[in-house]
Amino acid sequence: MKLISNVLLLIILSGLVACSPQIKKQSATTIELNSGWQFSEADQNEWRTASVPGCVHTDLLNHELIEDPFYRLNEHNMQWIDKKDWEYKTTFTIDKSTYSKEQIALNFEGLDTYADVYLNDQLILKADNMFRGWEVDCKNVLNEGENTLRVYFHSPIKVGLDIYDNYPYVVQSSANDLAKIGQVPGEKWVSPHVRKAPYQFGWDWGPRLVTSGIWEPVTLKAWDNAQLVTIHTQQKVLNDSEAKLTSTFEIEATADETAQLAINIDGQQLANKKVHLKKGTHTYPIDFTIENPQRWWSNGLGEAHLYQLEGELSTSAGTESFEHTLGLRTIELVREDDEVGRSFYFKLNGQPVFMKGANYIPNDVFLDRVSPEKYEHIIKSAADCHFNMLRVWGGGIYEKEIFYDLCDKYGILVWQDFMFACNMYPGHPEFLESVKHEADYNVRRLRNHPSIALWCGNNEILAAWFGWGWKEDNEKTQPEGAKAMWQAYKDIFLDVLPSAVNEFDPDRQYWASSPQAGDTIRTNKIDGDEHDWRIWFQDVPFITYHDGAARFVSEYGFQSFPELKTVKKYALPEDYDINSEVMKSHQRSFIGNGAIKRYMDNYYRNPKDFESFLYVGLLLQAEGIRTGIEGHRINMPTTMGSLYWQLNDVWPVASWSSIDYYGNWKALQYFTRKAFAPIMAVPDTKTDDLLIYAVSDKFEDTPAQLNLEILDFEGKQLWSHSADVNIKANTSTIVFKEALKSLLKNINTSQVVLSTKLSVDNKLVYETTSYFKEAKDLILPKPNINTKVEKVAKGYQITVSTDKLAKNLYLSYDEAEGWFSDNYFDLLPGESKTIVFETKEDINNLQKQLLIRTIQDTY
């Protein structure tokens, strides 16, 4: 959603002069103040050009005053930056026409974090919260002509330390506040006290780089009579014939006046209304109806149809507009008693929908570096792999508008956390008041997006207090502090945040903490959502994901390092060892390398070198999470959600991500495209029986043909089965079962592969390969792989074929930026596969330079 600037409207309307007898007079002038900025370390008076939106780290980097913080161990040398105060300044000119307006306000959409704002050397604002915007009436200190604007940023660490040292108790934080790396005196946890992005203080996948700066745009708005602050559109009735809606205009007026309101949908006026404005800020509803409405559906279930809504306010001073997209749909979190316990699933447009997706974190530790193209790549990658939900995790940021616009466009529902994660928080009145403003601001900002499905109070705080020993530890060491922290929890997550949702977005539901069981304290498998970390922390087999899945799994994951071409961007060849200082610094999980190595020993042979280790590690992660996704889906409808940790990265690192920092798909991302397929057949080869589960997201039964083959690695068929099956709607059913003992009689299971194919109307819709032994126990042949490369519009078309099984065939070309349309796949003997290497670069003789690897090449 956005206010249409005066300049933009004049441009649009200028194009209509020939066909329109009148151009509407505009009541408001909006001026962007995002250029001409300079910055300096406070009191040093060494001014250099700055970027707004931006931050001090990227400004220092742009002037080559610091080295790349992500390269090798440079992060550790950057910790002085957050201990300093910094200043930003600019000048701007106000013409007579603008200055003559009745009201003029400065709007800062985001200040990070402790900022004193001076206009013409007068203090007009003291900001203390990164997560909200600030609007300041400023006409009384503004000059006609030239003006100076200066923002003084106090060190968030120094401010945090002052609060910490004077607070009556220590507010519990997690090990993710990397105060040691941050060189904080006494290694004190200041992050709970500071309302800025928690992940910047360090996490088990991220660096410690605590920023300051003007991280969102700055504008000046001048207006007469009245301004249209915002519009909130609520759906009252939705059926096949009509949608009845109400748009509530929030208007600030300088005096009582008569005004005209109008609603346009896709350029057609559907309603108008005369209203009597009252002085001050008030709301004015206007009802309208859309005939034969098209619903907004999540990815895979139908079109994510969007209408364009424009609301107009016309007064004697002119007309002002406010736009937002509109998606017509119903969304409900269903919590009902059933034979298992209590349900936890989302119903979209009256239909239960299994949620397929991941947890999402910011795309960079420096937020100004995330381009629109990067946002598009991440969200489109999710959509292309059949995701229908992303959880915006509570340790990052309330994302920028473009993120939600793209989720609206691609049909990705959003589980939206408030920005609280893995910490207890203070509960004094000033902190609670700041949180209230933060919550109000962001709920109001995001509520018109059809993609928003749920508001969630926090990440893992309830689980930490009652399950990680925090409650007991604090009751022993600081009993009054323990009592105060739990009261603060209740004040924030059971009062302030749900009150904001109830007041400003009453049509959506609120869930206090993730994970949580019912309305009580912790998770369990028969109720609520679960963070399932058994595999990572308890060394249990991947197949455990198939056992007793929870109602909704909102976190689970397994790590990998990125591929070599990414490692090359932050390390040197002498660092190519997971135990080198550089690689350990880019591995923030305290058990990370050990867990990867233990699981790798369980499933794969020991890789012969570092590059092979990276490749096998990527497969290990992909196989593990694929097993998890399939385990959740075959447990439909008991389990109705699978959101793995995590989709993306904030820097190049070993992490749980499926897309690395540079946007490269890991093996896991390719595997999700198959594991989240709308219709699939899941073989289970790890029990006494061979079981084939048919899983469908569709709302109708689907007749299909199931074809099974057991082949040896040379391509000889040892067994086959074909049958017509009925794939039941929106659930999982077993469509084949046979005892493995009889099925595999006289078959060497170390040398065979199970091919499973599913066809609908004789068209192949799903295929997969499975094994009866782990990869380390397979006797794999050396395949002869042939390639044929052709130049095509998007890059290069590559056809690969093999005479013998090529397990987890991997293609790479590190000398050009690009993307392979498929990778890490099994290629059966005698079969060929055509993929595309999408790149804008011209490559001489790609066929000879293309690197191809299979599992057999790693030992």
PDB file of C-alpha atoms in Angstrom, residues 349-593:
ATOM      1  CA  ASN A 349     -11.894 -20.018   1.167  1.00  0.00           C
ATOM      2  CA  GLY A 350     -13.594 -22.723   3.201  1.00  0.00           C
ATOM      3  CA  GLN A 351     -11.116 -25.460   2.244  1.00  0.00           C
ATOM      4  CA  PRO A 352      -8.516 -27.101   4.538  1.00  0.00           C
ATOM      5  CA  VAL A 353      -5.077 -26.454   3.051  1.00  0.00           C
ATOM      6  CA  PHE A 354      -1.823 -28.211   3.927  1.00  0.00           C
ATOM      7  CA  MET A 355       0.774 -25.488   4.398  1.00  0.00           C
ATOM      8  CA  LYS A 356       4.009 -26.131   2.495  1.00  0.00           C
ATOM      9  CA  GLY A 357       6.945 -23.826   2.960  1.00  0.00           C
ATOM     10  CA  ALA A 358       9.743 -22.558   5.121  1.00  0.00           C
ATOM     11  CA  ASN A 359      10.816 -20.035   7.678  1.00  0.00           C
ATOM     12  CA  TYR A 360      12.037 -16.775   6.176  1.00  0.00           C
ATOM     13  CA  ILE A 361      14.732 -14.495   7.583  1.00  0.00           C
ATOM     14  CA  PRO A 362      16.057 -11.165   6.220  1.00  0.00           C
ATOM     15  CA  ASN A 363      18.032 -11.456   2.989  1.00  0.00           C
ATOM     16  CA  ASP A 364      21.076  -9.593   4.293  1.00  0.00           C
ATOM     17  CA  VAL A 365      22.436  -8.350   7.573  1.00  0.00           C
ATOM     18  CA  PHE A 366      22.628  -4.965   5.789  1.00  0.00           C
ATOM     19  CA  LEU A 367      19.048  -4.356   4.744  1.00  0.00           C
ATOM     20  CA  ASP A 368      19.727  -1.619   2.184  1.00  0.00           C
ATOM     21  CA  ARG A 369      21.571  -4.134  -0.012  1.00  0.00           C
ATOM     22  CA  VAL A 370      18.488  -6.265  -0.685  1.00  0.00           C
ATOM     23  CA  SER A 371      17.403  -5.296  -4.198  1.00  0.00           C
ATOM     24  CA  PRO A 372      13.902  -5.730  -5.627  1.00  0.00           C
ATOM     25  CA  GLU A 373      15.420  -8.402  -7.878  1.00  0.00           C
ATOM     26  CA  LYS A 374      16.643 -10.333  -4.816  1.00  0.00           C
ATOM     27  CA  TYR A 375      13.191 -10.207  -3.229  1.00  0.00           C
ATOM     28  CA  GLU A 376      11.634 -11.393  -6.488  1.00  0.00           C
ATOM     29  CA  HIS A 377      14.152 -14.240  -6.813  1.00  0.00           C
ATOM     30  CA  ILE A 378      13.525 -15.535  -3.294  1.00  0.00           C
ATOM     31  CA  ILE A 379       9.727 -15.387  -3.429  1.00  0.00           C
ATOM     32  CA  LYS A 380       9.514 -16.705  -6.987  1.00  0.00           C
ATOM     33  CA  SER A 381      11.854 -19.573  -6.046  1.00  0.00           C
ATOM     34  CA  ALA A 382       9.454 -20.489  -3.266  1.00  0.00           C
ATOM     35  CA  ALA A 383       6.459 -20.315  -5.585  1.00  0.00           C
ATOM     36  CA  ASP A 384       8.218 -22.370  -8.265  1.00  0.00           C
ATOM     37  CA  CYS A 385       8.746 -25.112  -5.676  1.00  0.00           C
ATOM     38  CA  HIS A 386       5.042 -25.223  -4.742  1.00  0.00           C
ATOM     39  CA  PHE A 387       5.353 -23.284  -1.466  1.00  0.00           C
ATOM     40  CA  ASN A 388       2.117 -21.753  -0.220  1.00  0.00           C
ATOM     41  CA  MET A 389       3.342 -20.301   3.099  1.00  0.00           C
ATOM     42  CA  LEU A 390       6.353 -18.508   4.537  1.00  0.00           C
ATOM     43  CA  ARG A 391       6.812 -17.804   8.212  1.00  0.00           C
ATOM     44  CA  VAL A 392       8.396 -14.378   8.767  1.00  0.00           C
ATOM     45  CA  TRP A 393      10.476 -15.293  11.773  1.00  0.00           C
ATOM     46  CA  GLY A 394      10.460 -13.100  14.862  1.00  0.00           C
ATOM     47  CA  GLY A 395      14.178 -12.398  15.081  1.00  0.00           C
ATOM     48  CA  GLY A 396      14.414 -10.382  11.873  1.00  0.00           C
ATOM     49  CA  ILE A 397      12.315  -7.448  10.718  1.00  0.00           C
ATOM     50  CA  TYR A 398       8.756  -6.676   9.754  1.00  0.00           C
ATOM     51  CA  GLU A 399       9.571  -6.947   6.086  1.00  0.00           C
ATOM     52  CA  LYS A 400       9.450  -4.163   3.541  1.00  0.00           C
ATOM     53  CA  GLU A 401       6.332  -3.635   1.481  1.00  0.00           C
ATOM     54  CA  ILE A 402       7.794  -5.341  -1.579  1.00  0.00           C
ATOM     55  CA  PHE A 403       8.015  -8.654   0.263  1.00  0.00           C
ATOM     56  CA  TYR A 404       4.284  -8.724   1.013  1.00  0.00           C
ATOM     57  CA  ASP A 405       3.425  -7.425  -2.467  1.00  0.00           C
ATOM     58  CA  LEU A 406       5.295 -10.393  -3.950  1.00  0.00           C
ATOM     59  CA  CYS A 407       3.632 -12.840  -1.569  1.00  0.00           C
ATOM     60  CA  ASP A 408       0.273 -11.400  -2.628  1.00  0.00           C
ATOM     61  CA  LYS A 409       1.253 -11.791  -6.279  1.00  0.00           C
ATOM     62  CA  TYR A 410       2.564 -15.358  -6.044  1.00  0.00           C
ATOM     63  CA  GLY A 411      -0.065 -16.701  -3.666  1.00  0.00           C
ATOM     64  CA  ILE A 412       2.243 -17.197  -0.691  1.00  0.00           C
ATOM     65  CA  LEU A 413       0.481 -16.972   2.666  1.00  0.00           C
ATOM     66  CA  VAL A 414       2.441 -15.326   5.479  1.00  0.00           C
ATOM     67  CA  TRP A 415       2.659 -16.488   9.070  1.00  0.00           C
ATOM     68  CA  GLN A 416       3.781 -13.164  10.543  1.00  0.00           C
ATOM     69  CA  ASP A 417       5.721 -13.164  13.791  1.00  0.00           C
ATOM     70  CA  PHE A 418       6.086 -10.021  15.817  1.00  0.00           C
ATOM     71  CA  MET A 419       9.781  -9.258  16.257  1.00  0.00           C
ATOM     72  CA  PHE A 420      10.515 -11.111  19.478  1.00  0.00           C
ATOM     73  CA  ALA A 421      12.697 -14.215  19.538  1.00  0.00           C
ATOM     74  CA  CYS A 422      14.546 -16.386  22.040  1.00  0.00           C
ATOM     75  CA  ASN A 423      14.787 -13.660  24.706  1.00  0.00           C
ATOM     76  CA  MET A 424      12.779 -12.631  27.692  1.00  0.00           C
ATOM     77  CA  TYR A 425      12.018  -8.914  27.585  1.00  0.00           C
ATOM     78  CA  PRO A 426      11.801  -6.043  30.053  1.00  0.00           C
ATOM     79  CA  GLY A 427       8.373  -4.936  31.157  1.00  0.00           C
ATOM     80  CA  HIS A 428       8.729  -1.357  32.377  1.00  0.00           C
ATOM     81  CA  PRO A 429       6.102   1.132  31.132  1.00  0.00           C
ATOM     82  CA  GLU A 430       8.345   2.886  28.599  1.00  0.00           C
ATOM     83  CA  PHE A 431       9.264  -0.423  26.936  1.00  0.00           C
ATOM     84  CA  LEU A 432       5.642  -1.560  26.810  1.00  0.00           C
ATOM     85  CA  GLU A 433       4.614   1.779  25.317  1.00  0.00           C
ATOM     86  CA  SER A 434       7.281   1.441  22.627  1.00  0.00           C
ATOM     87  CA  VAL A 435       6.098  -2.082  21.808  1.00  0.00           C
ATOM     88  CA  LYS A 436       2.510  -0.837  21.602  1.00  0.00           C
ATOM     89  CA  HIS A 437       3.452   1.785  19.010  1.00  0.00           C
ATOM     90  CA  GLU A 438       5.498  -0.798  17.101  1.00  0.00           C
ATOM     91  CA  ALA A 439       2.631  -3.280  17.022  1.00  0.00           C
ATOM     92  CA  ASP A 440       0.019  -0.693  16.093  1.00  0.00           C
ATOM     93  CA  TYR A 441       2.205   0.655  13.295  1.00  0.00           C
ATOM     94  CA  ASN A 442       2.952  -2.690  11.686  1.00  0.00           C
ATOM     95  CA  VAL A 443      -0.509  -4.212  12.005  1.00  0.00           C
ATOM     96  CA  ARG A 444      -1.952  -1.083  10.387  1.00  0.00           C
ATOM     97  CA  ARG A 445       0.724  -1.138   7.686  1.00  0.00           C
ATOM     98  CA  LEU A 446       0.279  -4.787   6.684  1.00  0.00           C
ATOM     99  CA  ARG A 447      -3.383  -5.580   7.309  1.00  0.00           C
ATOM    100  CA  ASN A 448      -4.590  -4.981   3.728  1.00  0.00           C
ATOM    101  CA  HIS A 449      -2.356  -7.704   2.316  1.00  0.00           C
ATOM    102  CA  PRO A 450      -4.330 -10.872   1.502  1.00  0.00           C
ATOM    103  CA  SER A 451      -1.184 -12.906   2.091  1.00  0.00           C
ATOM    104  CA  ILE A 452      -1.184 -12.261   5.848  1.00  0.00           C
ATOM    105  CA  ALA A 453      -2.679 -15.397   7.409  1.00  0.00           C
ATOM    106  CA  LEU A 454      -1.761 -15.183  11.097  1.00  0.00           C
ATOM    107  CA  TRP A 455      -0.152 -12.879  13.635  1.00  0.00           C
ATOM    108  CA  CYS A 456       2.163 -14.696  16.060  1.00  0.00           C
ATOM    109  CA  GLY A 457       3.542 -13.078  19.185  1.00  0.00           C
ATOM    110  CA  ASN A 458       7.045 -14.522  19.351  1.00  0.00           C
ATOM    111  CA  ASN A 459       9.489 -17.261  18.473  1.00  0.00           C
ATOM    112  CA  GLU A 460      10.279 -19.921  21.101  1.00  0.00           C
ATOM    113  CA  ILE A 461      10.044 -17.741  24.214  1.00  0.00           C
ATOM    114  CA  LEU A 462       7.360 -19.876  25.815  1.00  0.00           C
ATOM    115  CA  ALA A 463       9.324 -23.022  24.996  1.00  0.00           C
ATOM    116  CA  ALA A 464      12.521 -21.477  26.386  1.00  0.00           C
ATOM    117  CA  TRP A 465      10.966 -20.321  29.654  1.00  0.00           C
ATOM    118  CA  PHE A 466       9.345 -23.645  30.435  1.00  0.00           C
ATOM    119  CA  GLY A 467      11.520 -26.060  28.467  1.00  0.00           C
ATOM    120  CA  TRP A 468      15.080 -24.735  28.324  1.00  0.00           C
ATOM    121  CA  GLY A 469      15.521 -24.261  32.065  1.00  0.00           C
ATOM    122  CA  TRP A 470      15.175 -20.494  32.057  1.00  0.00           C
ATOM    123  CA  LYS A 471      12.355 -20.413  34.580  1.00  0.00           C
ATOM    124  CA  GLU A 472      14.133 -22.659  37.078  1.00  0.00           C
ATOM    125  CA  ASP A 473      17.529 -20.982  36.636  1.00  0.00           C
ATOM    126  CA  ASN A 474      16.179 -17.492  37.173  1.00  0.00           C
ATOM    127  CA  GLU A 475      13.988 -18.506  40.093  1.00  0.00           C
ATOM    128  CA  LYS A 476      17.173 -19.730  41.804  1.00  0.00           C
ATOM    129  CA  THR A 477      19.469 -16.827  40.934  1.00  0.00           C
ATOM    130  CA  GLN A 478      17.080 -13.843  40.861  1.00  0.00           C
ATOM    131  CA  PRO A 479      13.584 -14.797  42.036  1.00  0.00           C
ATOM    132  CA  GLU A 480      12.198 -11.259  41.785  1.00  0.00           C
ATOM    133  CA  GLY A 481      13.643 -10.967  38.296  1.00  0.00           C
ATOM    134  CA  ALA A 482      12.022 -14.261  37.302  1.00  0.00           C
ATOM    135  CA  LYS A 483       8.657 -13.023  38.530  1.00  0.00           C
ATOM    136  CA  ALA A 484       9.082  -9.717  36.680  1.00  0.00           C
ATOM    137  CA  MET A 485      10.127 -11.396  33.409  1.00  0.00           C
ATOM    138  CA  TRP A 486       7.097 -13.680  33.400  1.00  0.00           C
ATOM    139  CA  GLN A 487       4.846 -10.708  34.097  1.00  0.00           C
ATOM    140  CA  ALA A 488       6.475  -8.866  31.191  1.00  0.00           C
ATOM    141  CA  TYR A 489       5.814 -11.902  28.998  1.00  0.00           C
ATOM    142  CA  LYS A 490       2.127 -11.795  29.862  1.00  0.00           C
ATOM    143  CA  ASP A 491       1.943  -8.033  29.413  1.00  0.00           C
ATOM    144  CA  ILE A 492       3.514  -8.121  25.939  1.00  0.00           C
ATOM    145  CA  PHE A 493       2.241 -11.347  24.430  1.00  0.00           C
ATOM    146  CA  LEU A 494      -1.125 -11.738  26.119  1.00  0.00           C
ATOM    147  CA  ASP A 495      -2.122  -8.082  26.234  1.00  0.00           C
ATOM    148  CA  VAL A 496      -0.255  -5.508  24.110  1.00  0.00           C
ATOM    149  CA  LEU A 497       0.165  -7.539  20.912  1.00  0.00           C
ATOM    150  CA  PRO A 498      -3.255  -9.243  20.776  1.00  0.00           C
ATOM    151  CA  SER A 499      -4.858  -5.901  21.603  1.00  0.00           C
ATOM    152  CA  ALA A 500      -3.200  -4.378  18.535  1.00  0.00           C
ATOM    153  CA  VAL A 501      -4.480  -7.216  16.352  1.00  0.00           C
ATOM    154  CA  ASN A 502      -7.975  -7.030  17.821  1.00  0.00           C
ATOM    155  CA  GLU A 503      -8.161  -3.266  17.309  1.00  0.00           C
ATOM    156  CA  PHE A 504      -6.577  -2.877  13.888  1.00  0.00           C
ATOM    157  CA  ASP A 505      -6.950  -6.254  12.171  1.00  0.00           C
ATOM    158  CA  PRO A 506      -9.840  -8.013  13.909  1.00  0.00           C
ATOM    159  CA  ASP A 507     -10.501 -10.372  10.997  1.00  0.00           C
ATOM    160  CA  ARG A 508      -7.255 -12.270  11.577  1.00  0.00           C
ATOM    161  CA  GLN A 509      -6.232 -14.537  14.411  1.00  0.00           C
ATOM    162  CA  TYR A 510      -3.413 -14.200  16.927  1.00  0.00           C
ATOM    163  CA  TRP A 511      -1.199 -17.021  18.225  1.00  0.00           C
ATOM    164  CA  ALA A 512       0.884 -16.019  21.231  1.00  0.00           C
ATOM    165  CA  SER A 513       4.056 -18.063  20.761  1.00  0.00           C
ATOM    166  CA  SER A 514       5.574 -20.577  18.387  1.00  0.00           C
ATOM    167  CA  PRO A 515       5.692 -23.366  19.392  1.00  0.00           C
ATOM    168  CA  GLN A 516       2.714 -23.587  21.682  1.00  0.00           C
ATOM    169  CA  ALA A 517       0.150 -26.202  22.641  1.00  0.00           C
ATOM    170  CA  GLY A 518      -3.377 -24.971  22.968  1.00  0.00           C
ATOM    171  CA  ASP A 519      -3.533 -21.889  25.100  1.00  0.00           C
ATOM    172  CA  THR A 520      -1.087 -23.252  27.638  1.00  0.00           C
ATOM    173  CA  ILE A 521       2.672 -23.368  27.819  1.00  0.00           C
ATOM    174  CA  ARG A 522       4.474 -25.741  25.464  1.00  0.00           C
ATOM    175  CA  THR A 523       4.139 -27.892  22.416  1.00  0.00           C
ATOM    176  CA  ASN A 524       2.938 -31.445  22.179  1.00  0.00           C
ATOM    177  CA  LYS A 525       2.141 -33.620  19.217  1.00  0.00           C
ATOM    178  CA  ILE A 526      -1.608 -33.665  19.583  1.00  0.00           C
ATOM    179  CA  ASP A 527      -2.167 -29.921  19.836  1.00  0.00           C
ATOM    180  CA  GLY A 528      -0.698 -26.662  18.597  1.00  0.00           C
ATOM    181  CA  ASP A 529       2.394 -26.159  16.465  1.00  0.00           C
ATOM    182  CA  GLU A 530       5.761 -27.820  17.009  1.00  0.00           C
ATOM    183  CA  HIS A 531       9.423 -27.021  16.429  1.00  0.00           C
ATOM    184  CA  ASP A 532      10.821 -30.475  15.772  1.00  0.00           C
ATOM    185  CA  TRP A 533      14.582 -30.420  16.399  1.00  0.00           C
ATOM    186  CA  ARG A 534      15.013 -34.089  17.290  1.00  0.00           C
ATOM    187  CA  ILE A 535      17.041 -34.801  14.163  1.00  0.00           C
ATOM    188  CA  TRP A 536      19.547 -31.974  14.578  1.00  0.00           C
ATOM    189  CA  PHE A 537      20.028 -32.134  18.343  1.00  0.00           C
ATOM    190  CA  GLN A 538      19.328 -35.768  19.247  1.00  0.00           C
ATOM    191  CA  ASP A 539      21.122 -37.733  16.505  1.00  0.00           C
ATOM    192  CA  VAL A 540      18.057 -39.786  15.631  1.00  0.00           C
ATOM    193  CA  PRO A 541      17.610 -41.104  12.061  1.00  0.00           C
ATOM    194  CA  PHE A 542      15.944 -38.997   9.375  1.00  0.00           C
ATOM    195  CA  ILE A 543      13.125 -41.530   9.092  1.00  0.00           C
ATOM    196  CA  THR A 544      12.072 -40.428  12.598  1.00  0.00           C
ATOM    197  CA  TYR A 545      10.274 -37.599  10.792  1.00  0.00           C
ATOM    198  CA  HIS A 546       7.706 -40.211   9.699  1.00  0.00           C
ATOM    199  CA  ASP A 547       6.833 -41.165  13.280  1.00  0.00           C
ATOM    200  CA  GLY A 548       4.095 -39.402  15.195  1.00  0.00           C
ATOM    201  CA  ALA A 549       4.206 -36.128  13.350  1.00  0.00           C
ATOM    202  CA  ALA A 550       2.696 -33.090  15.083  1.00  0.00           C
ATOM    203  CA  ARG A 551      -0.418 -31.164  14.062  1.00  0.00           C
ATOM    204  CA  PHE A 552       1.620 -28.404  12.393  1.00  0.00           C
ATOM    205  CA  VAL A 553       5.433 -28.420  12.211  1.00  0.00           C
ATOM    206  CA  SER A 554       6.467 -24.766  12.066  1.00  0.00           C
ATOM    207  CA  GLU A 555      10.221 -25.392  12.423  1.00  0.00           C
ATOM    208  CA  TYR A 556      12.632 -28.255  11.736  1.00  0.00           C
ATOM    209  CA  GLY A 557      15.863 -28.378   9.827  1.00  0.00           C
ATOM    210  CA  PHE A 558      19.300 -29.655   9.001  1.00  0.00           C
ATOM    211  CA  GLN A 559      22.447 -27.751   8.074  1.00  0.00           C
ATOM    212  CA  SER A 560      24.796 -27.706   5.123  1.00  0.00           C
ATOM    213  CA  PHE A 561      27.656 -25.580   3.912  1.00  0.00           C
ATOM    214  CA  PRO A 562      27.030 -23.813   0.597  1.00  0.00           C
ATOM    215  CA  GLU A 563      28.562 -25.053  -2.637  1.00  0.00           C
ATOM    216  CA  LEU A 564      32.196 -24.298  -3.451  1.00  0.00           C
ATOM    217  CA  LYS A 565      31.531 -21.306  -5.693  1.00  0.00           C
ATOM    218  CA  THR A 566      29.954 -19.551  -2.707  1.00  0.00           C
ATOM    219  CA  VAL A 567      32.729 -20.607  -0.314  1.00  0.00           C
ATOM    220  CA  LYS A 568      35.256 -19.137  -2.758  1.00  0.00           C
ATOM    221  CA  LYS A 569      33.695 -15.718  -2.199  1.00  0.00           C
ATOM    222  CA  TYR A 570      34.545 -15.643   1.498  1.00  0.00           C
ATOM    223  CA  ALA A 571      37.502 -18.006   1.907  1.00  0.00           C
ATOM    224  CA  LEU A 572      40.884 -18.810   0.398  1.00  0.00           C
ATOM    225  CA  PRO A 573      42.096 -22.303  -0.583  1.00  0.00           C
ATOM    226  CA  GLU A 574      44.106 -22.523   2.626  1.00  0.00           C
ATOM    227  CA  ASP A 575      40.787 -22.185   4.497  1.00  0.00           C
ATOM    228  CA  TYR A 576      39.216 -25.206   2.785  1.00  0.00           C
ATOM    229  CA  ASP A 577      38.798 -27.311   5.893  1.00  0.00           C
ATOM    230  CA  ILE A 578      35.692 -27.218   8.074  1.00  0.00           C
ATOM    231  CA  ASN A 579      37.955 -26.885  11.117  1.00  0.00           C
ATOM    232  CA  SER A 580      39.912 -23.902   9.795  1.00  0.00           C
ATOM    233  CA  GLU A 581      39.390 -20.633  11.633  1.00  0.00           C
ATOM    234  CA  VAL A 582      37.605 -19.080   8.663  1.00  0.00           C
ATOM    235  CA  MET A 583      35.223 -21.988   8.116  1.00  0.00           C
ATOM    236  CA  LYS A 584      34.500 -22.216  11.850  1.00  0.00           C
ATOM    237  CA  SER A 585      33.751 -18.492  11.901  1.00  0.00           C
ATOM    238  CA  HIS A 586      31.230 -19.077   9.110  1.00  0.00           C
ATOM    239  CA  GLN A 587      29.643 -21.888  11.120  1.00  0.00           C
ATOM    240  CA  ARG A 588      27.750 -20.377  14.053  1.00  0.00           C
ATOM    241  CA  SER A 589      26.032 -23.476  15.397  1.00  0.00           C
ATOM    242  CA  PHE A 590      27.958 -24.757  18.407  1.00  0.00           C
ATOM    243  CA  ILE A 591      27.220 -28.339  17.322  1.00  0.00           C
ATOM    244  CA  GLY A 592      27.143 -27.676  13.587  1.00  0.00           C
ATOM    245  CA  ASN A 593      30.238 -29.328  12.177  1.00  0.00           C
TER     246      ASN A 593
END
